N, CA and C of each residue as an Amber inpcrd file, in Angstrom:
protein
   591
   0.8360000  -1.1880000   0.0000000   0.0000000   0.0000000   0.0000000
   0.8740000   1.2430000   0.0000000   1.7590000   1.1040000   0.4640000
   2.8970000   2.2430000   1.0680000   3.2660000   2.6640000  -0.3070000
   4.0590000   1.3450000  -0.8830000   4.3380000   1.9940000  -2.7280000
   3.7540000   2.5970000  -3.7640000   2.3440000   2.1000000  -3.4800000
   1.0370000   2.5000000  -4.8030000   0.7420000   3.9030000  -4.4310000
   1.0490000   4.4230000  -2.4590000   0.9470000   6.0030000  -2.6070000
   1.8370000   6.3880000  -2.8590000   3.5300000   6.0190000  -2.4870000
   4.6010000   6.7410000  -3.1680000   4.2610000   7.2020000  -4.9510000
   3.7160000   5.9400000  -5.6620000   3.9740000   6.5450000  -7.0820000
   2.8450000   7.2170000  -7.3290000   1.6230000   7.5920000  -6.7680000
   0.5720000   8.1590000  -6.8640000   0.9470000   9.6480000  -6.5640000
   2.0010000   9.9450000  -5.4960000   2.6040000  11.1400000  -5.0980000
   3.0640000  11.7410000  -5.9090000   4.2050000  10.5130000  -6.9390000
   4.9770000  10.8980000  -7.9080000   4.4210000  11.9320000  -8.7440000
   3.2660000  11.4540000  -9.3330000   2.2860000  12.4520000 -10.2990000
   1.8280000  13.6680000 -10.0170000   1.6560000  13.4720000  -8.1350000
   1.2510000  14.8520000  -7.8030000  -0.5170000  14.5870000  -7.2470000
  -0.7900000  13.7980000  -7.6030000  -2.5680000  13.4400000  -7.5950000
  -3.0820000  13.4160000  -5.9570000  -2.2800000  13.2190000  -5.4070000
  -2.7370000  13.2340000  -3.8770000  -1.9750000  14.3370000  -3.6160000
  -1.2730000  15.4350000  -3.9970000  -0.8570000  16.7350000  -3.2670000
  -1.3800000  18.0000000  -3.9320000  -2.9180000  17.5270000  -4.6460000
  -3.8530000  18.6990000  -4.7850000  -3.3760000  19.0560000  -6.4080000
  -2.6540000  17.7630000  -7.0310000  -2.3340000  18.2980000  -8.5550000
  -2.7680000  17.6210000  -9.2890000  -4.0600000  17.6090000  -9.4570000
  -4.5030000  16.6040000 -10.6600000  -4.9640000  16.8100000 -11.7240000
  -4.8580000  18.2360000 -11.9970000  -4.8800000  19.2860000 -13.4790000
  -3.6200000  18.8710000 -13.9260000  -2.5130000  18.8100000 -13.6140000
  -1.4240000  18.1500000 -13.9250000  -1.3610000  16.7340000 -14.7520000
  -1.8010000  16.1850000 -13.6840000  -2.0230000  14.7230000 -14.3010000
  -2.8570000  14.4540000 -15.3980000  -4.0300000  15.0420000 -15.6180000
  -4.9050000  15.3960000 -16.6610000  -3.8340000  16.3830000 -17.6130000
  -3.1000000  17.0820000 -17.4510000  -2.3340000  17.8160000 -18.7880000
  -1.6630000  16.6790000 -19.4720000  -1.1540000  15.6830000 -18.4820000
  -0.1150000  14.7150000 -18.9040000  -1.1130000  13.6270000 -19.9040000
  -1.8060000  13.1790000 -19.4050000  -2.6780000  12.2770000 -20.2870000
  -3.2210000  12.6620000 -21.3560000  -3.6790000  14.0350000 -21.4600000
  -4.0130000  14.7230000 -22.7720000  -2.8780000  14.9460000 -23.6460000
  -1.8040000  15.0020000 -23.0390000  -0.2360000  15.4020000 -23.8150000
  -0.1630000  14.3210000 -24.6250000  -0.3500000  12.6430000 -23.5650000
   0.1130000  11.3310000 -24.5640000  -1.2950000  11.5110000 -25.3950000
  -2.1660000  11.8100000 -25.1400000  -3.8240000  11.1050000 -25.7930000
  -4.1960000  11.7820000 -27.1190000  -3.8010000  12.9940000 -27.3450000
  -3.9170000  13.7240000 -28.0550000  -3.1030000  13.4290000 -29.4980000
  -2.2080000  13.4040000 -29.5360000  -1.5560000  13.0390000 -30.6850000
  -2.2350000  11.4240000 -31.0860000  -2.1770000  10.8120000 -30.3350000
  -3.0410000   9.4080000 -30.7850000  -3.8280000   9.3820000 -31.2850000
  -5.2390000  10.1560000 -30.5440000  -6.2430000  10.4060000 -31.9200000
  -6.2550000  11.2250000 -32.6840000  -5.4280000  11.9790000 -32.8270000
  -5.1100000  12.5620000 -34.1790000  -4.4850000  11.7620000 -35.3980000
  -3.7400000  11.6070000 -34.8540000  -3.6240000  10.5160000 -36.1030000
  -4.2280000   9.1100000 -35.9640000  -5.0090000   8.8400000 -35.2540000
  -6.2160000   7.7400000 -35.8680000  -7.2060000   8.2970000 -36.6070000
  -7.2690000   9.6790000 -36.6860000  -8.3500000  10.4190000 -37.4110000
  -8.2710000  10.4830000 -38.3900000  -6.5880000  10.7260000 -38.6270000
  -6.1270000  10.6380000 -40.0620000  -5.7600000   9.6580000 -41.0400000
  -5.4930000   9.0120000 -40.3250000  -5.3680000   7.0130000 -40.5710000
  -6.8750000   7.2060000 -41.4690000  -7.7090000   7.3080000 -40.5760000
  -9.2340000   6.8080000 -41.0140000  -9.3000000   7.5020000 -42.2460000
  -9.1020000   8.8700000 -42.1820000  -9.9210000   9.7560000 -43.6520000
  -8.9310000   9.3690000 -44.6840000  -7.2830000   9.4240000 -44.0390000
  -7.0770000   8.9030000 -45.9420000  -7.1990000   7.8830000 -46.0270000
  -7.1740000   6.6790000 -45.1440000  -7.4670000   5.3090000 -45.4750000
  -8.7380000   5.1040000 -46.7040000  -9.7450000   5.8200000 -46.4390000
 -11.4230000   5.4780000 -47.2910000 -10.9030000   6.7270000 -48.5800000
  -9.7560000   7.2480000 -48.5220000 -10.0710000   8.7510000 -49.9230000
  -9.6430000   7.4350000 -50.6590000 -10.1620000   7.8960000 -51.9680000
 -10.4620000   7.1110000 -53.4750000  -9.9000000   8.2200000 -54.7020000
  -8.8460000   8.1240000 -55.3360000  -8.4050000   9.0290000 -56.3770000
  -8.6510000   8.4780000 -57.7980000  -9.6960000   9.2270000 -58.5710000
  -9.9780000   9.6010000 -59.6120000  -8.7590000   9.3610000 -60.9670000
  -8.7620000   8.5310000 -61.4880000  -8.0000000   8.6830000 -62.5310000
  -8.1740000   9.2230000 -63.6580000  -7.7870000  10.1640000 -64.4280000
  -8.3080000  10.7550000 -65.6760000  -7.8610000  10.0870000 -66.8680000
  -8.9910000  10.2860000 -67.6790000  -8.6670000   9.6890000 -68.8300000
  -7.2630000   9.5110000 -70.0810000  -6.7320000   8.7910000 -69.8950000
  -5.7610000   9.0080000 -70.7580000  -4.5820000   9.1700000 -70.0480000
  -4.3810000   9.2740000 -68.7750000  -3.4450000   9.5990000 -67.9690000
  -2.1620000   8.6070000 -67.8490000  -0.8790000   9.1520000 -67.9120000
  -0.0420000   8.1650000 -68.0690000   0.4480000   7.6810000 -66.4300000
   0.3480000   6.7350000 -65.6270000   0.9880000   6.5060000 -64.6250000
   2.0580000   5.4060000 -64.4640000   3.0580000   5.9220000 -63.8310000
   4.1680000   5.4960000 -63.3540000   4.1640000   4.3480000 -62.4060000
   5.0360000   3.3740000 -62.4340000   5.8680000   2.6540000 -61.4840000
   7.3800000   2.1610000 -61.4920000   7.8050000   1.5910000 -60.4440000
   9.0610000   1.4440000 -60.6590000   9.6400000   0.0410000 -59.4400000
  10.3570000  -0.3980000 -59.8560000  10.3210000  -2.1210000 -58.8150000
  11.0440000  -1.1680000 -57.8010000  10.9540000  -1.9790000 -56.5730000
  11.2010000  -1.6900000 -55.2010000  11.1700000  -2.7250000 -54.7870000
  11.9850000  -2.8240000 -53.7190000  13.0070000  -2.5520000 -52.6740000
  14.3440000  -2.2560000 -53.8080000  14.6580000  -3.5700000 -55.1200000
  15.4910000  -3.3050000 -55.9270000  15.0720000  -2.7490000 -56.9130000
  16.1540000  -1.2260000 -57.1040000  15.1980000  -0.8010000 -58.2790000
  15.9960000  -1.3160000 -59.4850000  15.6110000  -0.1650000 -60.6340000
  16.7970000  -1.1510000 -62.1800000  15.0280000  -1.5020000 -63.2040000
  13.6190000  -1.2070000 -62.7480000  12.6430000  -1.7370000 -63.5740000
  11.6270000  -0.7050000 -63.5650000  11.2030000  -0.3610000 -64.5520000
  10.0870000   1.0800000 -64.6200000   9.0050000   0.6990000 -65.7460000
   8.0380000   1.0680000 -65.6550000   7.0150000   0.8140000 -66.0560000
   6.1170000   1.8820000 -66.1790000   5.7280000   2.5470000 -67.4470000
   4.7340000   3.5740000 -68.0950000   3.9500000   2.8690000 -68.5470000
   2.3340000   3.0500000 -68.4010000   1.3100000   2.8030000 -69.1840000
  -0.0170000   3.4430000 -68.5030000  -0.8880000   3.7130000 -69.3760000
  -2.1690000   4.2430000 -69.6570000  -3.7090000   3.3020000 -68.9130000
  -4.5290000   3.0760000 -68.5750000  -5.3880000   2.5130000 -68.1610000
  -6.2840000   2.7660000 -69.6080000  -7.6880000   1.3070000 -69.5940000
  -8.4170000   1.6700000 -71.3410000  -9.1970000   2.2650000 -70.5780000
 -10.2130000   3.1910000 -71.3690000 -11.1870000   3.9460000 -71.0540000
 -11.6030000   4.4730000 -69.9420000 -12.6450000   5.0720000 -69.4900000
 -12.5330000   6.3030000 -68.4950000 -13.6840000   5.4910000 -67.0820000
 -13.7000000   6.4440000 -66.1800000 -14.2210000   5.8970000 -64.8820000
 -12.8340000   4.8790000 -64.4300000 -11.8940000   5.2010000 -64.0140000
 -11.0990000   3.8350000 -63.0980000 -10.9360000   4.9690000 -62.0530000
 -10.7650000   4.1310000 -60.8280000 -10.4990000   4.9590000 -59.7250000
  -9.5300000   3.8770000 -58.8530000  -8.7060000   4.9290000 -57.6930000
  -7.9060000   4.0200000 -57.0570000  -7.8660000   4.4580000 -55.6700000
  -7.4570000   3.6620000 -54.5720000  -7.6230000   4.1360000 -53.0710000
  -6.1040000   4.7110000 -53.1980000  -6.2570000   6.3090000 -53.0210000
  -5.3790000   7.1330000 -52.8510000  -4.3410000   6.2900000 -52.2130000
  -4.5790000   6.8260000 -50.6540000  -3.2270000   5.9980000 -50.0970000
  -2.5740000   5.0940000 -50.0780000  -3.2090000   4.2900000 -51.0740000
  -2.3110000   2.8830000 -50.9490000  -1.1340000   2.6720000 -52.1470000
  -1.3590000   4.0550000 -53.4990000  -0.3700000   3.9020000 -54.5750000
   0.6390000   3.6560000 -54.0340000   1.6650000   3.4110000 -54.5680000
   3.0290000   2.4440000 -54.1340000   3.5020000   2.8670000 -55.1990000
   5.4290000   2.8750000 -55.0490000   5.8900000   2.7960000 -56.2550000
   5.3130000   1.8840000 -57.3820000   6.0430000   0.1690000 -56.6760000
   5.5740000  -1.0000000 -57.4930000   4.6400000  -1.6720000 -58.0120000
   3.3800000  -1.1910000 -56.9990000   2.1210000  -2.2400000 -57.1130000
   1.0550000  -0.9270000 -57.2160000   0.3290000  -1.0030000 -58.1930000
  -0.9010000  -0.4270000 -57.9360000  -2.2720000  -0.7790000 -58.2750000
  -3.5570000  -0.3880000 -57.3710000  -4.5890000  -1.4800000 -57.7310000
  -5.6550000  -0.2770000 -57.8810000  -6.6600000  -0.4980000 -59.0310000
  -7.0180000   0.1300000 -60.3480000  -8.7680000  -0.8700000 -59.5840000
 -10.0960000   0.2620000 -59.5780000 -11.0190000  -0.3110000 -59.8390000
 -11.6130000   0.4530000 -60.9240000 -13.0230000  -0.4190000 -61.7210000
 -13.5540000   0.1110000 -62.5420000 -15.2650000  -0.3540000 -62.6150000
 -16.1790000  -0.2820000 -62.3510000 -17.2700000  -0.7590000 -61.6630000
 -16.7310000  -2.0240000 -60.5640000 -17.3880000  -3.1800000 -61.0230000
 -17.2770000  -4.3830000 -60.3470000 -15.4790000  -4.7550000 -60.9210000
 -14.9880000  -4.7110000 -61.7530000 -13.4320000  -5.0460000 -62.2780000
 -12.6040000  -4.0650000 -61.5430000 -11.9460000  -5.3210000 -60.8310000
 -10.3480000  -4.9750000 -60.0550000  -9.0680000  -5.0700000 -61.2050000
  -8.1130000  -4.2060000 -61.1730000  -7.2440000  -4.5860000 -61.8370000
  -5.9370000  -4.4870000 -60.8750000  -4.9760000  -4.8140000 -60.6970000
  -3.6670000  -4.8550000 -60.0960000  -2.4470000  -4.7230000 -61.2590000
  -1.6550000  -3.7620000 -60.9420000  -0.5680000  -3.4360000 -62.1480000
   0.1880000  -3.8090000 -61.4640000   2.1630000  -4.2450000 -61.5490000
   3.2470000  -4.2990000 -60.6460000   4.5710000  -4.3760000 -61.9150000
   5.4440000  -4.0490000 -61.2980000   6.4330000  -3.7490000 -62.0980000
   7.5850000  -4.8800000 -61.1320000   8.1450000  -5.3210000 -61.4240000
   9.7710000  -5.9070000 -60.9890000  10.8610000  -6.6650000 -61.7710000
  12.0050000  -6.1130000 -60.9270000  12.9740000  -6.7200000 -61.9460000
  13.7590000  -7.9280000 -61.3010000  14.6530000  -7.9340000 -62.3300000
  16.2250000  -9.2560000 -61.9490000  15.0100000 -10.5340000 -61.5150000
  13.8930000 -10.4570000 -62.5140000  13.1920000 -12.1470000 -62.7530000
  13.4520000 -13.2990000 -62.9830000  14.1740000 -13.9690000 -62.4140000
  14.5210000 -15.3780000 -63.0970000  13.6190000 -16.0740000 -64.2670000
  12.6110000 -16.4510000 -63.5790000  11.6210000 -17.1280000 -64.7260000
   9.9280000 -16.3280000 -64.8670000   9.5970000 -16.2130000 -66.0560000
   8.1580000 -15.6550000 -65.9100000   7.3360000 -15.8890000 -65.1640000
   7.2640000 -17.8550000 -65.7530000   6.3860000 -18.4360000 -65.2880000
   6.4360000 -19.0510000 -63.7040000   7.0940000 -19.0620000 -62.4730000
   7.4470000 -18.8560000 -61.7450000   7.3310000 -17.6700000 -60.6770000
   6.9970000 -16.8120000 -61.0470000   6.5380000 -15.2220000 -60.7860000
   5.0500000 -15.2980000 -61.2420000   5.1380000 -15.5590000 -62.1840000
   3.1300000 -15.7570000 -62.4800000   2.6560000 -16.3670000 -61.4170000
   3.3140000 -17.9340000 -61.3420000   2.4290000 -18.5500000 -60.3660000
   2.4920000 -18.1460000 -59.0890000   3.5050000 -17.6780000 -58.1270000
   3.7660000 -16.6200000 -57.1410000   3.0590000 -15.8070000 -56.9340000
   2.4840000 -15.1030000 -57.9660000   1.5300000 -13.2990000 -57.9990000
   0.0700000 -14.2850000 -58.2490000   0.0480000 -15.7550000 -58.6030000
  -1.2290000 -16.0950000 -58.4390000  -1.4760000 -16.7450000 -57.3450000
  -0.8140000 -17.0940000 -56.7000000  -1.2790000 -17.8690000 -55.5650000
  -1.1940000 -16.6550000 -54.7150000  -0.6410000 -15.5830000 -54.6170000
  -1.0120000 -14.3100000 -53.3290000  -2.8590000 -13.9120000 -53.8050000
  -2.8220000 -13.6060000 -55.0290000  -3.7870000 -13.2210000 -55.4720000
  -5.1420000 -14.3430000 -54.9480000  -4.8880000 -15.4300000 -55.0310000
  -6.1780000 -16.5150000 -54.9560000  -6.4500000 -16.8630000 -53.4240000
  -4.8970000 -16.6570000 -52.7080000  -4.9780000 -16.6060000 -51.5690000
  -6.1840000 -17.0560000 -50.6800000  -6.8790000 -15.3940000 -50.3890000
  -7.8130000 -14.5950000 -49.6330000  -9.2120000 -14.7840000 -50.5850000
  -9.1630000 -15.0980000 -51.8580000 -10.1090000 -14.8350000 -52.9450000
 -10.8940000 -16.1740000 -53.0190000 -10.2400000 -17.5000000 -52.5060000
 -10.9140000 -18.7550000 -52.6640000 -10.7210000 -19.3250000 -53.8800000
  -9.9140000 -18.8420000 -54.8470000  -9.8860000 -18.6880000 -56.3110000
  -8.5790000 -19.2850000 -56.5770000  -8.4570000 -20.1940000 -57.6350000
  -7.5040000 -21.2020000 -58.1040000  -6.9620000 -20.4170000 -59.9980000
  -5.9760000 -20.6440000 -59.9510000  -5.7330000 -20.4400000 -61.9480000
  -5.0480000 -21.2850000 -62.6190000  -5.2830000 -21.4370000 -63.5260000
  -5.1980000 -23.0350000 -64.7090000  -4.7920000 -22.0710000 -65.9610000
  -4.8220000 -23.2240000 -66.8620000  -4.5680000 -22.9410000 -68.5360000
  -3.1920000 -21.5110000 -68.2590000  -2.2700000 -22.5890000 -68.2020000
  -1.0120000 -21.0280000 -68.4220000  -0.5580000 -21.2090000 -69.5790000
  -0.2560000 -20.6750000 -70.4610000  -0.2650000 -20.4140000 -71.7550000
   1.1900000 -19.1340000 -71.9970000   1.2450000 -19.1560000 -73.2530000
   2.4900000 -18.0700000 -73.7320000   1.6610000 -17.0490000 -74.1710000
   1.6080000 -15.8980000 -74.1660000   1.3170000 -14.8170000 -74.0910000
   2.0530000 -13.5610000 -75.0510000   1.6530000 -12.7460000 -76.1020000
   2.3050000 -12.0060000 -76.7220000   1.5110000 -10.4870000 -77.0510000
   1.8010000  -9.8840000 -77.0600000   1.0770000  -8.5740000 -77.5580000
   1.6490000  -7.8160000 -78.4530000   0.9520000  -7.6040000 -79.7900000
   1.9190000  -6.4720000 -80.7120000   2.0550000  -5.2930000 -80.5390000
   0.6650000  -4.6940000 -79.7610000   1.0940000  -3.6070000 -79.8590000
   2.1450000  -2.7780000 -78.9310000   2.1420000  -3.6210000 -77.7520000
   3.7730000  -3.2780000 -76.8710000   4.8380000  -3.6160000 -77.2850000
   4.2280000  -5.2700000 -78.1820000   6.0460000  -6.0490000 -78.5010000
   6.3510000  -6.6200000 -77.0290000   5.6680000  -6.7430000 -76.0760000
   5.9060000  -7.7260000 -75.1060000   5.1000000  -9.2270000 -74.7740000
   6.0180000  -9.8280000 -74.7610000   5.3160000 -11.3720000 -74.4440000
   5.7360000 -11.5920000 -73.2920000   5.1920000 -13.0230000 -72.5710000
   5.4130000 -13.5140000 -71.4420000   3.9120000 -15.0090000 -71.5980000
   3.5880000 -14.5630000 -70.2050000   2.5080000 -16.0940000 -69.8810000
   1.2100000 -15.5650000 -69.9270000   0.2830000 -15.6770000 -70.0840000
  -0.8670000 -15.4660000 -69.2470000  -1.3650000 -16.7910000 -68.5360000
  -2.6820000 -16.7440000 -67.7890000  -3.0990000 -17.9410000 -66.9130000
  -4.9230000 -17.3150000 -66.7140000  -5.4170000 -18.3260000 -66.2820000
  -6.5850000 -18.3480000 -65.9870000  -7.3640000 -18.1520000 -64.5110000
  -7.6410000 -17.1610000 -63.7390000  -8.3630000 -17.1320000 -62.6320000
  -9.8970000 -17.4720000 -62.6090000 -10.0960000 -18.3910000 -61.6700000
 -11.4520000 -19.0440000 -61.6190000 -11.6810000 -19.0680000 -60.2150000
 -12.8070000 -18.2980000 -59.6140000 -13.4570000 -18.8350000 -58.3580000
 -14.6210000 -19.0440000 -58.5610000 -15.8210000 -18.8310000 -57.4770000
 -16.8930000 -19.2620000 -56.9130000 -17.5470000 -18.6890000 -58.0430000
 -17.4860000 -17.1570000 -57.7810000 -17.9720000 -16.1750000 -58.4230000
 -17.4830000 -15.0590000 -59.6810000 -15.9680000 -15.6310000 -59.1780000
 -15.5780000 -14.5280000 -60.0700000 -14.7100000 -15.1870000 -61.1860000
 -14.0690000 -14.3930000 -61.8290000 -12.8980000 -14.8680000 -63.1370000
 -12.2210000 -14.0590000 -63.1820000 -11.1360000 -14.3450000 -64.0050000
 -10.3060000 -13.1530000 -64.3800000  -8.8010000 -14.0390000 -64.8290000
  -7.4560000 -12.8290000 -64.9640000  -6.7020000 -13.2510000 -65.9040000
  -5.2290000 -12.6360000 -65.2150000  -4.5600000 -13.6790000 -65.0530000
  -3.2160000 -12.7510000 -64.8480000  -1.8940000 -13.2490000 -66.0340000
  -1.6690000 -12.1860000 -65.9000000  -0.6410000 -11.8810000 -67.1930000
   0.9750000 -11.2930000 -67.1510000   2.3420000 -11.9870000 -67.2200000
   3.2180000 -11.6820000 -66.9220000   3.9350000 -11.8440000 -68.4980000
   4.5420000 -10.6220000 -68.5900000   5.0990000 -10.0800000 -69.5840000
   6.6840000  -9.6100000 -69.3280000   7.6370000  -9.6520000 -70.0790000
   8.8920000  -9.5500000 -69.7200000   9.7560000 -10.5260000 -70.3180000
  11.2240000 -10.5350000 -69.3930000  12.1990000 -11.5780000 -70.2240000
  12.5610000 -12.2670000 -68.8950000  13.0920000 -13.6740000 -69.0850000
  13.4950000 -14.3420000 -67.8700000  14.9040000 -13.3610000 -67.4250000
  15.4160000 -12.8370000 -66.2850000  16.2330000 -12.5630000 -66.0230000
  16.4480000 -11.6210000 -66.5020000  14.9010000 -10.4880000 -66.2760000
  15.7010000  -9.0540000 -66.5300000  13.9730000  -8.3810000 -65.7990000
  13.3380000  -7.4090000 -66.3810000  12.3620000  -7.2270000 -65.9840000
  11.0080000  -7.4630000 -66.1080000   9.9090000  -7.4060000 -65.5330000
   8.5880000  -8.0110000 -65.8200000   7.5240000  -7.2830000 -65.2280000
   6.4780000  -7.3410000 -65.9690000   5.1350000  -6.7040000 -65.3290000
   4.3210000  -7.1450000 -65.3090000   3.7230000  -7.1560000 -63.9390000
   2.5470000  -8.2960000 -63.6410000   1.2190000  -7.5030000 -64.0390000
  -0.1420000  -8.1790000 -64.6350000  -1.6490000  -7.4230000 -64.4560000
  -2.3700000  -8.6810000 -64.1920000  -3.5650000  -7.9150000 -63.2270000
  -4.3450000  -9.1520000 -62.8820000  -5.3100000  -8.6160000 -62.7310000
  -6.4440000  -9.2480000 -63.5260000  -7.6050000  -8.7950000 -63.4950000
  -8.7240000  -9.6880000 -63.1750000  -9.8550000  -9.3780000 -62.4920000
 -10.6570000 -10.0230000 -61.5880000 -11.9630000  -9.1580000 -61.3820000
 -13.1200000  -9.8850000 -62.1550000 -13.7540000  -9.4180000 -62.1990000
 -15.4070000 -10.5430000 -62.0840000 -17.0530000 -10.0100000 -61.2840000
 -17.4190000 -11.2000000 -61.1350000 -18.0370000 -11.7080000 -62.5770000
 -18.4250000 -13.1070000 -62.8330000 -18.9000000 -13.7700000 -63.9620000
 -18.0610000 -14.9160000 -63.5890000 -18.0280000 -16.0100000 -65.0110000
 -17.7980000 -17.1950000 -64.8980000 -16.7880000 -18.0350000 -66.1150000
 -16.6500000 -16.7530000 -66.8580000 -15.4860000 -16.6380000 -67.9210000
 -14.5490000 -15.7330000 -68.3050000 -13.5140000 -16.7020000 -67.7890000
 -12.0600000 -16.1460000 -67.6900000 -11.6860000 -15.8010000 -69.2180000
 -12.2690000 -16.2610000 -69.9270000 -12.0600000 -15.7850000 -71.3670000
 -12.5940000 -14.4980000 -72.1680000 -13.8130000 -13.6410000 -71.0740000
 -14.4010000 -12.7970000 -71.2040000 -13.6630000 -11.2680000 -71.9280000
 -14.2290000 -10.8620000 -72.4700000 -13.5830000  -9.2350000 -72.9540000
 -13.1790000  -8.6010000 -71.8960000 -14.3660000  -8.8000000 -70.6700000
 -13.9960000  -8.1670000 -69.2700000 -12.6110000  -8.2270000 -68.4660000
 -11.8400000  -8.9320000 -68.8480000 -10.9410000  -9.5000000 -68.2420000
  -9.8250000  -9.8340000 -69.3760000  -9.9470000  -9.2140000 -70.5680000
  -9.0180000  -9.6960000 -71.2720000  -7.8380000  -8.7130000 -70.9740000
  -6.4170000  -8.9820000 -71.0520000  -5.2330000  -8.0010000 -70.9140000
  -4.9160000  -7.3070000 -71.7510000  -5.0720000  -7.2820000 -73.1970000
  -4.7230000  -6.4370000 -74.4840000  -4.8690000  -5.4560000 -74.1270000
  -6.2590000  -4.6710000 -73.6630000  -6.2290000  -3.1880000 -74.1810000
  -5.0890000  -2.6020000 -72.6020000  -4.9360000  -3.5650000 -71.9650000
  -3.6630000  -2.8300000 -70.7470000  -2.6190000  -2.6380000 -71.0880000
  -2.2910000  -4.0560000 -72.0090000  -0.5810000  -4.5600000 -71.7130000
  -0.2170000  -3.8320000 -73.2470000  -1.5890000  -3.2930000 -73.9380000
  -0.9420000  -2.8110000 -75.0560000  -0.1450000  -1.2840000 -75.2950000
  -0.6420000  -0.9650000 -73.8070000  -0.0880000   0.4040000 -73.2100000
   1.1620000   0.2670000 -72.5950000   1.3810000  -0.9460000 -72.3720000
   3.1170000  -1.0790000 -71.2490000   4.1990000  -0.8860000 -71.9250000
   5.0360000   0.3060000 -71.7730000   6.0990000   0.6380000 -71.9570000
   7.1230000   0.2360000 -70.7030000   7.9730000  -0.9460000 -70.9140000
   8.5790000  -1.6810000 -69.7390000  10.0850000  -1.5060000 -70.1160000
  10.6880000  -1.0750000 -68.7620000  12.1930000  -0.5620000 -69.5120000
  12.9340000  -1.1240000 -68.3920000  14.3870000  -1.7590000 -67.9840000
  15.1400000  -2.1500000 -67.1400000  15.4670000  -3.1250000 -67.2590000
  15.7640000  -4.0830000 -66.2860000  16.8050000  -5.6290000 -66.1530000
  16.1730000  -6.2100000 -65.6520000
């Protein structure tokens, strides 16, 4: 009992100072919810992409891989705070898209299946039919593959060279064919300007 009033003294709270002690708790408390306030509002902001707009990425932690391209047509939007150099994730009604850039790739297909199993993870969703993959109007090839769940479909697509750089897209959207226009990669990957090792 003797100790719990010594440190109760410490504060001052039993020698008529407990405006004190209240300054002190508002001192730690205050900055805390301030920035939980702010956590919260940019967490939910949503940024507007404009049409035609060229956006950037670039691989991280190692850099050496950059990536320019365009999104197709208008309405995509993205949760502000979460752009990233490397990874960025693109909605457009019900269609998710995920862009990523990285380099010093060993194998495509190896990295495909990697960026598909994070992807199917959480999603319940499995991908099949991997296939070789080419696009003229970038001039980049690589794999594509097939996403299939419950509800949804979609397509991920790795483009690049073994042992230099690569860009992942994955698109996911609901329906029941992965072969759908909705989900096809052309009008993306025909925008990827992919430069590095």
């Amino acid at each position: 009992m003797g100790d719990v009033t010594i440190r109760l003294n410490r504060f001052g709270i039993e020698r008529g100072r407990l405006w004190q002690a209240v300054v002190a708790a508002f001192a730690i408390a205050l900055p805390l919810v301030f920035w939980i306030g702010i956590e919260r509002a940019l967490g939910d902001s949503v940024q507007e992409i404009d049409t035609g707009e060229t956006l950037y990425l670039q691989s991280y932690p190692v850099t050496g891989a950059s990536l320019e391209f365009t999104l197709p047509g208008s309405g995509w939007t993205s949760p502000g705070i979460h752009m990233a150099d490397q990874r960025q994730n693109f909605r457009h009604g019900a269609l998710t898209a995920a862009v990523e850039v990285d380099t010093h790739v060993d194998s495509l297909t190896t990295l495909l299946d990697r960026r598909a199993d994070q992807a199917n993870a959480g999603a319940g969703s499995v991908h099949n039919n991997t296939r070789p993959y080419t696009n003229e109007a970038s001039g980049l090839s690589g794999y594509r593959a097939d996403i299939v769940g419950l509800d949804t479909a979609g397509s991920i697509t790795v483009v690049g060279e073994d042992g230099g750089a690569a860009a992942i897209l994955i698109l996911v959207a609901p329906g029941a064919d992965p072969s759908s226009a909705t989900v096809d990669p052309d009008p993306f990957i025909g925008t990827f300007k992919l430069e590095g090792k």
